[in-house]
CSV table of C-alpha atoms in Angstrom, one decimal:
chain,number,residue,atom,x,y,z
A,1,MET,CA,42.6,39.7,-23.2
A,2,ALA,CA,41.1,42.4,-25.4
A,3,VAL,CA,42.2,46.6,-25.4
A,4,LEU,CA,41.2,48.7,-27.8
A,5,GLY,CA,39.8,45.9,-30.0
A,6,LEU,CA,43.6,44.4,-30.1
A,7,PRO,CA,44.5,41.2,-28.2
A,8,PHE,CA,47.6,42.0,-25.5
A,9,SER,CA,48.8,38.7,-23.8
A,10,ASN,CA,49.1,40.0,-20.5
A,11,PRO,CA,48.6,44.3,-19.5
A,12,ILE,CA,53.0,44.5,-20.0
A,13,VAL,CA,53.7,46.9,-22.4
A,14,VAL,CA,57.8,48.0,-23.1
A,15,ALA,CA,57.0,52.0,-23.2
A,16,SER,CA,58.5,54.3,-26.5
A,17,THR,CA,62.6,54.3,-25.8
A,18,ASP,CA,65.3,53.3,-27.7
A,19,ILE,CA,64.4,49.7,-27.1
A,20,ALA,CA,62.6,49.2,-29.9
A,21,ARG,CA,64.5,51.8,-32.1
A,22,THR,CA,65.8,48.4,-34.7
A,23,PRO,CA,64.1,45.2,-34.5
A,24,ALA,CA,67.5,43.3,-33.8
A,25,ARG,CA,66.6,44.8,-30.5
A,26,MET,CA,63.1,44.8,-29.9
A,27,ARG,CA,63.2,41.0,-30.9
A,28,GLU,CA,64.3,40.3,-27.7
A,29,PHE,CA,61.7,41.8,-26.0
A,30,ALA,CA,59.1,40.2,-28.0
A,31,ALA,CA,60.7,36.8,-26.9
A,32,ALA,CA,60.2,37.7,-23.8
A,33,GLY,CA,56.3,37.6,-23.6
A,34,VAL,CA,55.4,41.3,-23.5
A,35,GLY,CA,51.7,42.3,-24.1
A,36,GLY,CA,53.1,44.7,-26.5
A,37,ILE,CA,55.7,47.6,-27.8
A,38,ILE,CA,55.4,50.9,-28.5
A,39,THR,CA,58.0,51.7,-30.9
A,40,LYS,CA,61.4,54.4,-30.8
A,41,SER,CA,58.6,58.0,-31.4
A,42,VAL,CA,59.3,58.7,-35.0
A,43,THR,CA,59.4,63.1,-35.0
A,44,ASP,CA,59.5,65.7,-37.4
A,45,ALA,CA,61.8,67.9,-35.2
A,46,ALA,CA,65.2,67.6,-37.0
A,47,ALA,CA,66.4,68.6,-33.3
A,48,LEU,CA,65.5,65.5,-32.5
A,49,GLN,CA,67.1,63.1,-35.0
A,50,GLN,CA,70.4,63.5,-34.2
A,51,LYS,CA,71.5,59.7,-32.2
A,52,SER,CA,74.7,62.3,-29.7
A,53,ILE,CA,72.0,64.0,-28.6
A,54,SER,CA,70.6,61.0,-25.9
A,55,MET,CA,73.0,62.5,-22.7
A,56,ILE,CA,72.0,59.4,-19.7
A,57,HIS,CA,72.4,59.6,-16.0
A,58,ILE,CA,71.3,57.3,-13.4
A,59,MET,CA,71.8,57.7,-9.8
A,60,ASP,CA,70.5,56.8,-6.1
A,61,MET,CA,67.8,58.8,-4.3
A,62,ALA,CA,70.8,60.7,-2.8
A,63,GLN,CA,71.5,61.4,-6.2
A,64,LYS,CA,74.6,59.1,-5.9
A,65,PRO,CA,75.8,58.5,-9.3
A,66,ALA,CA,74.6,54.0,-10.3
A,67,ALA,CA,77.8,52.1,-10.7
A,68,GLY,CA,77.3,48.7,-11.7
A,69,GLN,CA,74.4,48.0,-9.0
A,70,LEU,CA,70.9,49.7,-9.3
A,71,SER,CA,69.0,51.3,-5.8
A,72,ASP,CA,66.3,49.8,-5.9
A,73,CYS,CA,64.4,53.5,-5.7
A,74,TYR,CA,66.4,55.2,-8.9
A,75,SER,CA,66.0,58.2,-10.9
A,76,PHE,CA,66.7,57.7,-14.4
A,77,PHE,CA,67.8,61.0,-15.1
A,78,SER,CA,67.9,61.5,-19.6
A,79,ARG,CA,68.0,64.5,-21.5
A,80,GLY,CA,68.2,64.4,-25.7
A,81,GLY,CA,65.3,62.2,-26.5
A,82,SER,CA,66.4,61.1,-30.1
A,83,MET,CA,64.0,60.0,-31.9
A,84,LEU,CA,63.4,58.7,-35.6
A,85,PRO,CA,63.0,60.6,-39.0
A,86,MET,CA,60.1,58.7,-40.8
A,87,ALA,CA,62.5,58.6,-43.8
A,88,GLU,CA,65.1,55.9,-41.0
A,89,PHE,CA,61.4,54.0,-39.6
A,90,GLU,CA,59.6,53.7,-42.4
A,91,PRO,CA,62.0,50.8,-44.5
A,92,GLU,CA,62.1,48.7,-41.1
A,93,ALA,CA,58.4,49.3,-40.3
A,94,ALA,CA,56.9,46.0,-41.9
A,95,GLU,CA,60.1,43.9,-39.8
A,96,PHE,CA,58.5,45.4,-36.1
A,97,LEU,CA,55.0,44.0,-37.4
A,98,ASP,CA,56.7,40.3,-37.9
A,99,LEU,CA,57.9,40.6,-35.0
A,100,GLY,CA,54.7,41.0,-33.7
A,101,ARG,CA,52.5,38.2,-35.5
A,102,THR,CA,55.4,35.9,-34.9
A,103,TYR,CA,56.5,36.5,-31.1
A,104,GLY,CA,52.4,37.7,-30.7
A,105,THR,CA,52.9,41.2,-29.6
A,106,VAL,CA,51.1,43.8,-30.4
A,107,ILE,CA,53.5,47.0,-32.2
A,108,ILE,CA,52.0,50.1,-31.4
A,109,GLY,CA,53.7,53.1,-33.5
A,110,SER,CA,54.3,56.5,-31.8
A,111,LEU,CA,55.1,60.0,-33.0
A,112,SER,CA,56.4,63.3,-31.5
A,113,CYS,CA,55.5,65.9,-34.3
A,114,SER,CA,55.6,69.9,-34.3
A,115,ARG,CA,53.6,70.2,-37.1
A,116,THR,CA,50.0,69.7,-37.1
A,117,GLU,CA,50.1,68.8,-40.9
A,118,ASN,CA,52.9,65.8,-40.1
A,119,TRP,CA,50.8,64.5,-37.0
A,120,VAL,CA,48.1,63.5,-40.1
A,121,ALA,CA,50.7,62.0,-42.8
A,122,TYR,CA,52.8,60.2,-40.5
A,123,ALA,CA,49.2,58.9,-38.6
A,124,LYS,CA,48.1,57.3,-42.8
A,125,ARG,CA,51.7,57.2,-43.1
A,126,PHE,CA,51.2,53.8,-39.7
A,127,GLN,CA,48.5,52.8,-40.4
A,128,GLU,CA,48.8,52.6,-44.2
A,129,LEU,CA,52.1,50.7,-43.1
A,130,GLY,CA,50.0,48.2,-40.8
A,131,PHE,CA,50.4,49.5,-37.8
A,132,PRO,CA,47.4,48.8,-34.9
A,133,ALA,CA,47.5,51.6,-32.8
A,134,LEU,CA,49.0,54.5,-32.7
A,135,GLU,CA,50.4,56.7,-28.9
A,136,LEU,CA,51.0,60.4,-29.3
A,137,ASN,CA,52.8,61.2,-27.6
A,138,PHE,CA,52.0,64.5,-25.7
A,139,GLY,CA,54.2,64.0,-23.2
A,140,ASN,CA,57.9,64.2,-24.3
A,141,PRO,CA,59.9,66.2,-22.0
A,142,HIS,CA,62.1,67.1,-24.8
A,143,GLY,CA,60.0,69.4,-27.0
A,144,GLU,CA,61.7,73.4,-26.0
A,145,ALA,CA,64.3,71.4,-28.9
A,146,ALA,CA,60.9,72.3,-32.2
A,147,ASP,CA,60.5,75.4,-33.4
A,148,GLY,CA,57.1,74.4,-32.7
A,149,LYS,CA,55.2,73.5,-30.2
A,150,LEU,CA,56.0,69.5,-29.5
A,151,GLY,CA,55.4,66.9,-26.6
A,152,PHE,CA,54.9,68.4,-23.1
A,153,LEU,CA,54.7,72.1,-24.7
A,154,ILE,CA,50.9,70.5,-26.5
A,155,GLY,CA,50.5,68.3,-23.2
A,156,GLN,CA,49.8,71.8,-21.9
A,157,SER,CA,47.0,73.5,-23.9
A,158,LYS,CA,43.6,72.1,-23.5
A,159,GLN,CA,42.8,73.4,-27.2
A,160,LEU,CA,46.3,71.9,-29.2
A,161,CYS,CA,45.8,68.1,-27.7
A,162,VAL,CA,41.8,68.8,-28.9
A,163,GLU,CA,42.9,70.5,-31.7
A,164,ILE,CA,45.6,67.5,-32.6
A,165,ALA,CA,43.9,64.1,-31.5
A,166,SER,CA,40.7,65.6,-33.4
A,167,GLN,CA,42.4,65.6,-37.0
A,168,VAL,CA,43.9,63.2,-36.2
A,169,LEU,CA,41.4,60.7,-35.0
A,170,SER,CA,39.6,62.4,-38.7
A,171,ALA,CA,42.1,61.1,-40.5
A,172,VAL,CA,43.0,57.2,-39.0
A,173,SER,CA,40.2,54.7,-38.0
A,174,ILE,CA,43.0,52.9,-36.0
A,175,PRO,CA,42.7,52.9,-31.9
A,176,VAL,CA,44.2,56.1,-31.1
A,177,ILE,CA,46.2,56.7,-27.7
A,178,VAL,CA,47.3,60.5,-26.4
A,179,LYS,CA,50.1,60.1,-23.5
A,180,LEU,CA,50.3,63.5,-21.3
A,181,THR,CA,52.3,65.5,-19.9
A,182,PRO,CA,52.7,65.7,-16.0
A,183,GLN,CA,53.5,68.8,-16.1
A,184,THR,CA,49.7,69.9,-16.5
A,185,SER,CA,47.5,71.4,-13.8
A,186,ASP,CA,44.6,70.1,-15.0
A,187,LEU,CA,45.6,66.7,-15.9
A,188,LEU,CA,42.4,65.2,-15.7
A,189,GLY,CA,40.1,68.5,-17.4
A,190,THR,CA,42.6,67.6,-20.5
A,191,ALA,CA,41.6,64.0,-19.9
A,192,LYS,CA,38.0,64.7,-20.1
A,193,ALA,CA,38.8,66.9,-23.0
A,194,LEU,CA,40.4,64.1,-25.7
A,195,GLU,CA,37.7,61.9,-23.7
A,196,ALA,CA,34.7,64.3,-25.3
A,197,ALA,CA,37.0,64.6,-28.5
A,198,GLY,CA,36.2,61.3,-29.9
A,199,VAL,CA,39.5,59.6,-28.5
A,200,GLN,CA,39.6,56.0,-26.7
A,201,ALA,CA,42.5,55.8,-24.5
A,202,VAL,CA,45.4,58.0,-22.5
A,203,THR,CA,48.4,57.3,-21.7
A,204,ILE,CA,49.6,58.7,-17.5
A,205,THR,CA,52.2,60.0,-17.8
A,206,HIS,CA,55.4,60.9,-19.5
A,207,ARG,CA,58.2,61.9,-17.2
A,208,PHE,CA,58.5,65.6,-15.4
A,209,GLN,CA,62.2,68.1,-16.2
A,210,GLY,CA,63.9,67.7,-13.2
A,211,LEU,CA,67.5,69.3,-12.5
A,212,VAL,CA,70.7,67.3,-11.3
A,213,ILE,CA,73.2,69.4,-10.1
A,214,ASP,CA,77.3,68.0,-9.6
A,215,PRO,CA,78.7,67.9,-6.0
A,216,GLU,CA,81.9,68.1,-7.5
A,217,THR,CA,81.9,71.3,-10.2
A,218,ASP,CA,78.6,72.7,-9.7
A,219,GLU,CA,77.5,72.9,-12.8
A,220,PRO,CA,74.4,71.4,-14.3
A,221,ILE,CA,74.8,67.5,-14.8
A,222,LEU,CA,74.4,66.8,-18.8
A,223,GLY,CA,74.2,70.2,-19.6
A,224,GLY,CA,71.0,71.5,-17.9
A,225,TRP,CA,67.0,70.3,-17.1
A,226,ALA,CA,65.9,66.8,-18.6
A,227,ALA,CA,63.5,64.3,-18.0
A,228,ILE,CA,63.3,62.4,-14.6
A,229,GLY,CA,61.3,59.4,-13.5
A,230,GLY,CA,61.8,56.5,-12.1
A,231,PRO,CA,60.0,54.4,-9.0
A,232,TRP,CA,59.5,57.0,-6.7
A,233,MET,CA,57.1,58.2,-9.3
A,234,LYS,CA,55.0,55.0,-8.6
A,235,PRO,CA,52.5,57.3,-6.3
A,236,ILE,CA,52.0,60.2,-8.6
A,237,SER,CA,51.6,57.9,-11.0
A,238,LEU,CA,48.9,56.3,-10.2
A,239,ALA,CA,47.1,58.8,-7.9
A,240,ASN,CA,46.9,61.2,-12.2
A,241,VAL,CA,45.6,57.4,-13.1
A,242,ALA,CA,43.1,56.8,-10.4
A,243,ARG,CA,42.1,60.1,-11.0
A,244,VAL,CA,41.0,59.9,-14.7
A,245,SER,CA,39.8,56.2,-14.6
A,246,ARG,CA,37.5,57.6,-11.7
A,247,GLY,CA,36.3,61.2,-13.4
A,248,THR,CA,36.2,59.3,-17.1
A,249,GLY,CA,35.5,56.3,-18.9
A,250,LEU,CA,39.3,56.4,-20.8
A,251,THR,CA,41.1,53.2,-21.6
A,252,ILE,CA,44.1,54.2,-19.4
A,253,LEU,CA,47.6,52.8,-19.9
A,254,GLY,CA,49.8,53.8,-16.8
A,255,SER,CA,53.5,54.7,-17.1
A,256,ASN,CA,56.3,56.0,-14.8
A,257,GLY,CA,57.6,54.1,-11.7
A,258,VAL,CA,57.0,51.0,-13.3
A,259,ASP,CA,59.3,48.8,-11.9
A,260,THR,CA,58.4,45.5,-10.2
A,261,PRO,CA,55.6,42.7,-11.4
A,262,ARG,CA,53.6,44.4,-8.0
A,263,ASP,CA,53.9,47.7,-9.3
A,264,ILE,CA,52.3,45.9,-12.8
A,265,TYR,CA,49.3,44.9,-10.5
A,266,ASP,CA,48.4,48.2,-8.5
A,267,TYR,CA,48.8,50.7,-11.6
A,268,LEU,CA,46.0,48.0,-12.8
A,269,LEU,CA,44.1,48.4,-9.2
A,270,ALA,CA,44.2,52.1,-10.1
A,271,GLY,CA,43.0,52.1,-13.3
A,272,ALA,CA,45.2,51.3,-16.0
A,273,SER,CA,44.5,48.4,-18.1
A,274,LEU,CA,47.8,48.3,-19.7
A,275,VAL,CA,50.8,49.3,-18.3
A,276,GLU,CA,54.1,50.4,-20.1
A,277,VAL,CA,57.4,49.8,-18.5
A,278,GLY,CA,60.4,51.6,-19.9
A,279,SER,CA,63.2,52.7,-17.1
A,280,SER,CA,63.0,49.3,-16.0
A,281,MET,CA,63.5,47.6,-19.1
A,282,MET,CA,66.2,49.7,-20.2
A,283,LEU,CA,68.5,49.0,-17.5
A,284,ARG,CA,67.9,45.9,-17.0
A,285,GLY,CA,67.3,44.1,-20.4
A,286,PRO,CA,65.2,41.3,-21.8
A,287,GLU,CA,66.3,39.1,-19.2
A,288,TYR,CA,64.1,41.5,-16.7
A,289,ALA,CA,61.0,41.7,-19.2
A,290,ARG,CA,61.0,37.6,-18.6
A,291,GLN,CA,61.5,38.3,-14.8
A,292,LEU,CA,58.3,40.9,-14.8
A,293,VAL,CA,55.9,38.7,-17.2
A,294,ASP,CA,56.6,35.9,-15.0
A,295,GLY,CA,56.1,38.0,-12.0
A,296,PHE,CA,53.5,39.4,-12.4
A,297,ASN,CA,51.6,36.0,-14.0
A,298,ALA,CA,52.4,33.5,-10.0
A,299,LEU,CA,51.0,37.6,-8.5
A,300,LEU,CA,47.9,37.4,-10.4
A,301,ARG,CA,47.8,33.1,-9.1
A,302,GLU,CA,48.8,34.1,-5.9
A,303,LYS,CA,45.4,36.6,-5.7
A,304,GLY,CA,43.2,34.3,-7.6
A,305,VAL,CA,42.9,36.9,-10.4
A,306,SER,CA,42.1,34.6,-13.2
A,307,ASP,CA,41.9,37.3,-15.7
A,308,PRO,CA,44.2,41.0,-15.2
A,309,ALA,CA,40.6,42.2,-16.0
A,310,GLN,CA,39.3,42.1,-13.2
A,311,ALA,CA,41.5,44.1,-11.3
A,312,VAL,CA,41.1,47.5,-13.6
A,313,GLY,CA,40.0,50.0,-11.2
A,314,LYS,CA,39.4,47.8,-8.0
A,315,THR,CA,41.4,50.4,-5.7
A,316,ALA,CA,40.4,53.6,-7.1
A,317,ARG,CA,36.7,52.9,-6.7
A,318,ASN,CA,37.7,52.8,-3.2
A,319,ILE,CA,39.3,55.9,-2.9
A,320,VAL,CA,37.8,58.9,-0.2
A,321,THR,CA,38.6,62.0,-1.6
A,322,TYR,CA,39.1,65.0,0.8
A,323,LYS,CA,35.8,66.2,0.3
A,324,SER,CA,34.4,63.6,2.1
A,325,LEU,CA,37.5,62.7,4.5
A,326,GLY,CA,34.6,63.1,7.3
A,327,ASP,CA,33.7,59.7,6.7
A,328,LEU,CA,36.9,57.8,7.3
A,329,PRO,CA,37.0,56.2,10.6
A,330,ALA,CA,38.8,58.7,13.6
A,331,ARG,CA,42.0,56.5,15.0
A,332,ARG,CA,44.5,56.8,17.8
A,333,ALA,CA,47.6,55.5,18.7
A,334,GLU,CA,48.0,52.4,21.1
A,335,MET,CA,51.4,52.1,23.0
A,336,ASP,CA,52.6,48.9,24.2
A,337,LEU,CA,54.5,50.8,27.6
A,338,THR,CA,56.3,47.2,28.3
A,339,LEU,CA,58.4,48.1,25.0
A,340,CYS,CA,58.7,52.4,26.0
A,341,ASP,CA,60.3,51.9,29.2
A,342,ALA,CA,62.5,49.6,27.6
A,343,CYS,CA,63.2,52.8,25.0
A,344,GLU,CA,65.6,55.1,26.3
A,345,ASP,CA,65.3,58.1,24.1
A,346,LYS,CA,61.9,57.7,23.3
A,347,PRO,CA,61.8,60.9,20.4
A,348,CYS,CA,58.0,60.4,20.0
A,349,VAL,CA,58.0,62.9,23.3
A,350,SER,CA,59.2,65.4,21.1
A,351,ARG,CA,58.1,64.1,18.3
A,352,CYS,CA,54.0,64.5,19.3
A,353,TYR,CA,53.0,68.2,17.6
A,354,PHE,CA,49.1,67.6,19.3
A,355,GLY,CA,50.7,67.2,22.7
A,356,ALA,CA,49.2,63.7,23.2
A,357,LEU,CA,52.5,62.4,24.9
A,358,CYS,CA,54.8,63.5,27.9
A,359,LEU,CA,57.1,61.9,30.4
A,360,GLN,CA,56.0,61.2,33.8
A,361,ASP,CA,58.6,60.2,36.2
A,362,GLY,CA,59.9,58.8,33.2
A,363,ARG,CA,57.5,57.1,32.1
A,364,LEU,CA,55.8,57.6,29.4
A,365,ARG,CA,52.1,58.7,29.0
A,366,HIS,CA,49.5,59.1,26.4
A,367,ASP,CA,46.6,61.5,26.7
A,368,ASP,CA,43.5,60.0,24.7
A,369,ASP,CA,42.0,62.4,24.5
A,370,ALA,CA,44.8,65.2,22.6
A,371,CYS,CA,45.5,61.8,20.2
A,372,SER,CA,44.7,62.9,16.7
A,373,GLY,CA,45.9,59.0,15.6
A,374,CYS,CA,48.1,61.3,13.0
A,375,GLY,CA,50.6,57.5,12.8
A,376,LEU,CA,53.7,60.2,13.3
A,377,CYS,CA,54.7,58.6,16.2
A,378,ARG,CA,54.7,54.1,14.7
A,379,HIS,CA,57.3,56.1,12.6
A,380,ILE,CA,59.1,57.4,14.4
A,381,CYS,CA,59.0,55.0,17.2
A,382,PRO,CA,62.4,52.5,17.4
A,383,LYS,CA,60.6,49.5,19.1
A,384,GLY,CA,57.9,49.1,17.3
A,385,ALA,CA,55.2,50.0,20.4
A,386,VAL,CA,52.9,51.5,18.7
A,387,LYS,CA,49.5,50.8,17.0
A,388,ILE,CA,47.5,53.3,15.4
A,389,ASN,CA,43.5,52.1,15.8
A,390,ALA,CA,40.5,53.1,14.5
A,391,VAL,CA,38.1,54.4,17.2
A,392,SER,CA,34.5,52.8,16.7
């Protein structure tokens, strides 16, 4: 499959993480068959170049720390985001690119600078080194560590995004991808402005800043707010991918919330052409990368899809927006009263806020006229007695 004029063996791309910090670790993931790998970001911010600042805390949705086993819906909480100085990255660049050629993996460079002149100078250098594409990291949640504007502080300014991206576009001829922050009030507007400036692709999105408090000490875990993401982010990211897919002609790399082969497919349906995977790759290792590749290919066969591009945007095109909610068919709950009779507690009665459920002589009664078809009763019912049907 070709995306941005580059040959990807599949849409699975290892996100810019510590996986791509050294050629030795990158090799394991390239050998697993992923379509692409984005290098660890190169930065000019000295405060973000120290390995010692990297801190990670993994927990379940009850905020209990993971120990030996990950829950299906974990949170990846990290602080520091230690990146690479150009002087450390450049000597290994040729080996990174050789790995890409050896394993048929597209290697994309990543930049996260705090000075406009360095965005341009580093971009030129990446092109000179032979990288086929660049990702500009306008979403890094640790951006406050730099003296100048960096990461999400750039991503929150449409003007800065366009200014920096335009200068980079003028300096290089390779495809430029802009990685956006979810911490903005107008993600689609920023994407449209970047498209108008000539950007070909965006990554949607980086992680949020969050705060986790230690229940034993009442102190901030990892010392304060930090980047947070994980599988729970998937619905939010899918919505953002779909909005930009419907509102622009940009190539989209989906990111944040991807953990399974089905997740990858869903991001394609929402409008992404490539899908970045970070947290689960770091936590489960290169063997999991191979499982993702194999599982995704098996899912395509099951769906009868010969080319991943056939799935791109399929669901996004069918979304009914809030402006057209009236076009959706009305719904109504249907109860299996035999099952309801076997339910002692009948919790649905006290949870029906439209007054459609009541008890008469100990039996459940449903008022069709009062029922909104909201579906809450279906999720509350312990007996599986409720179906939600469209009203013709």
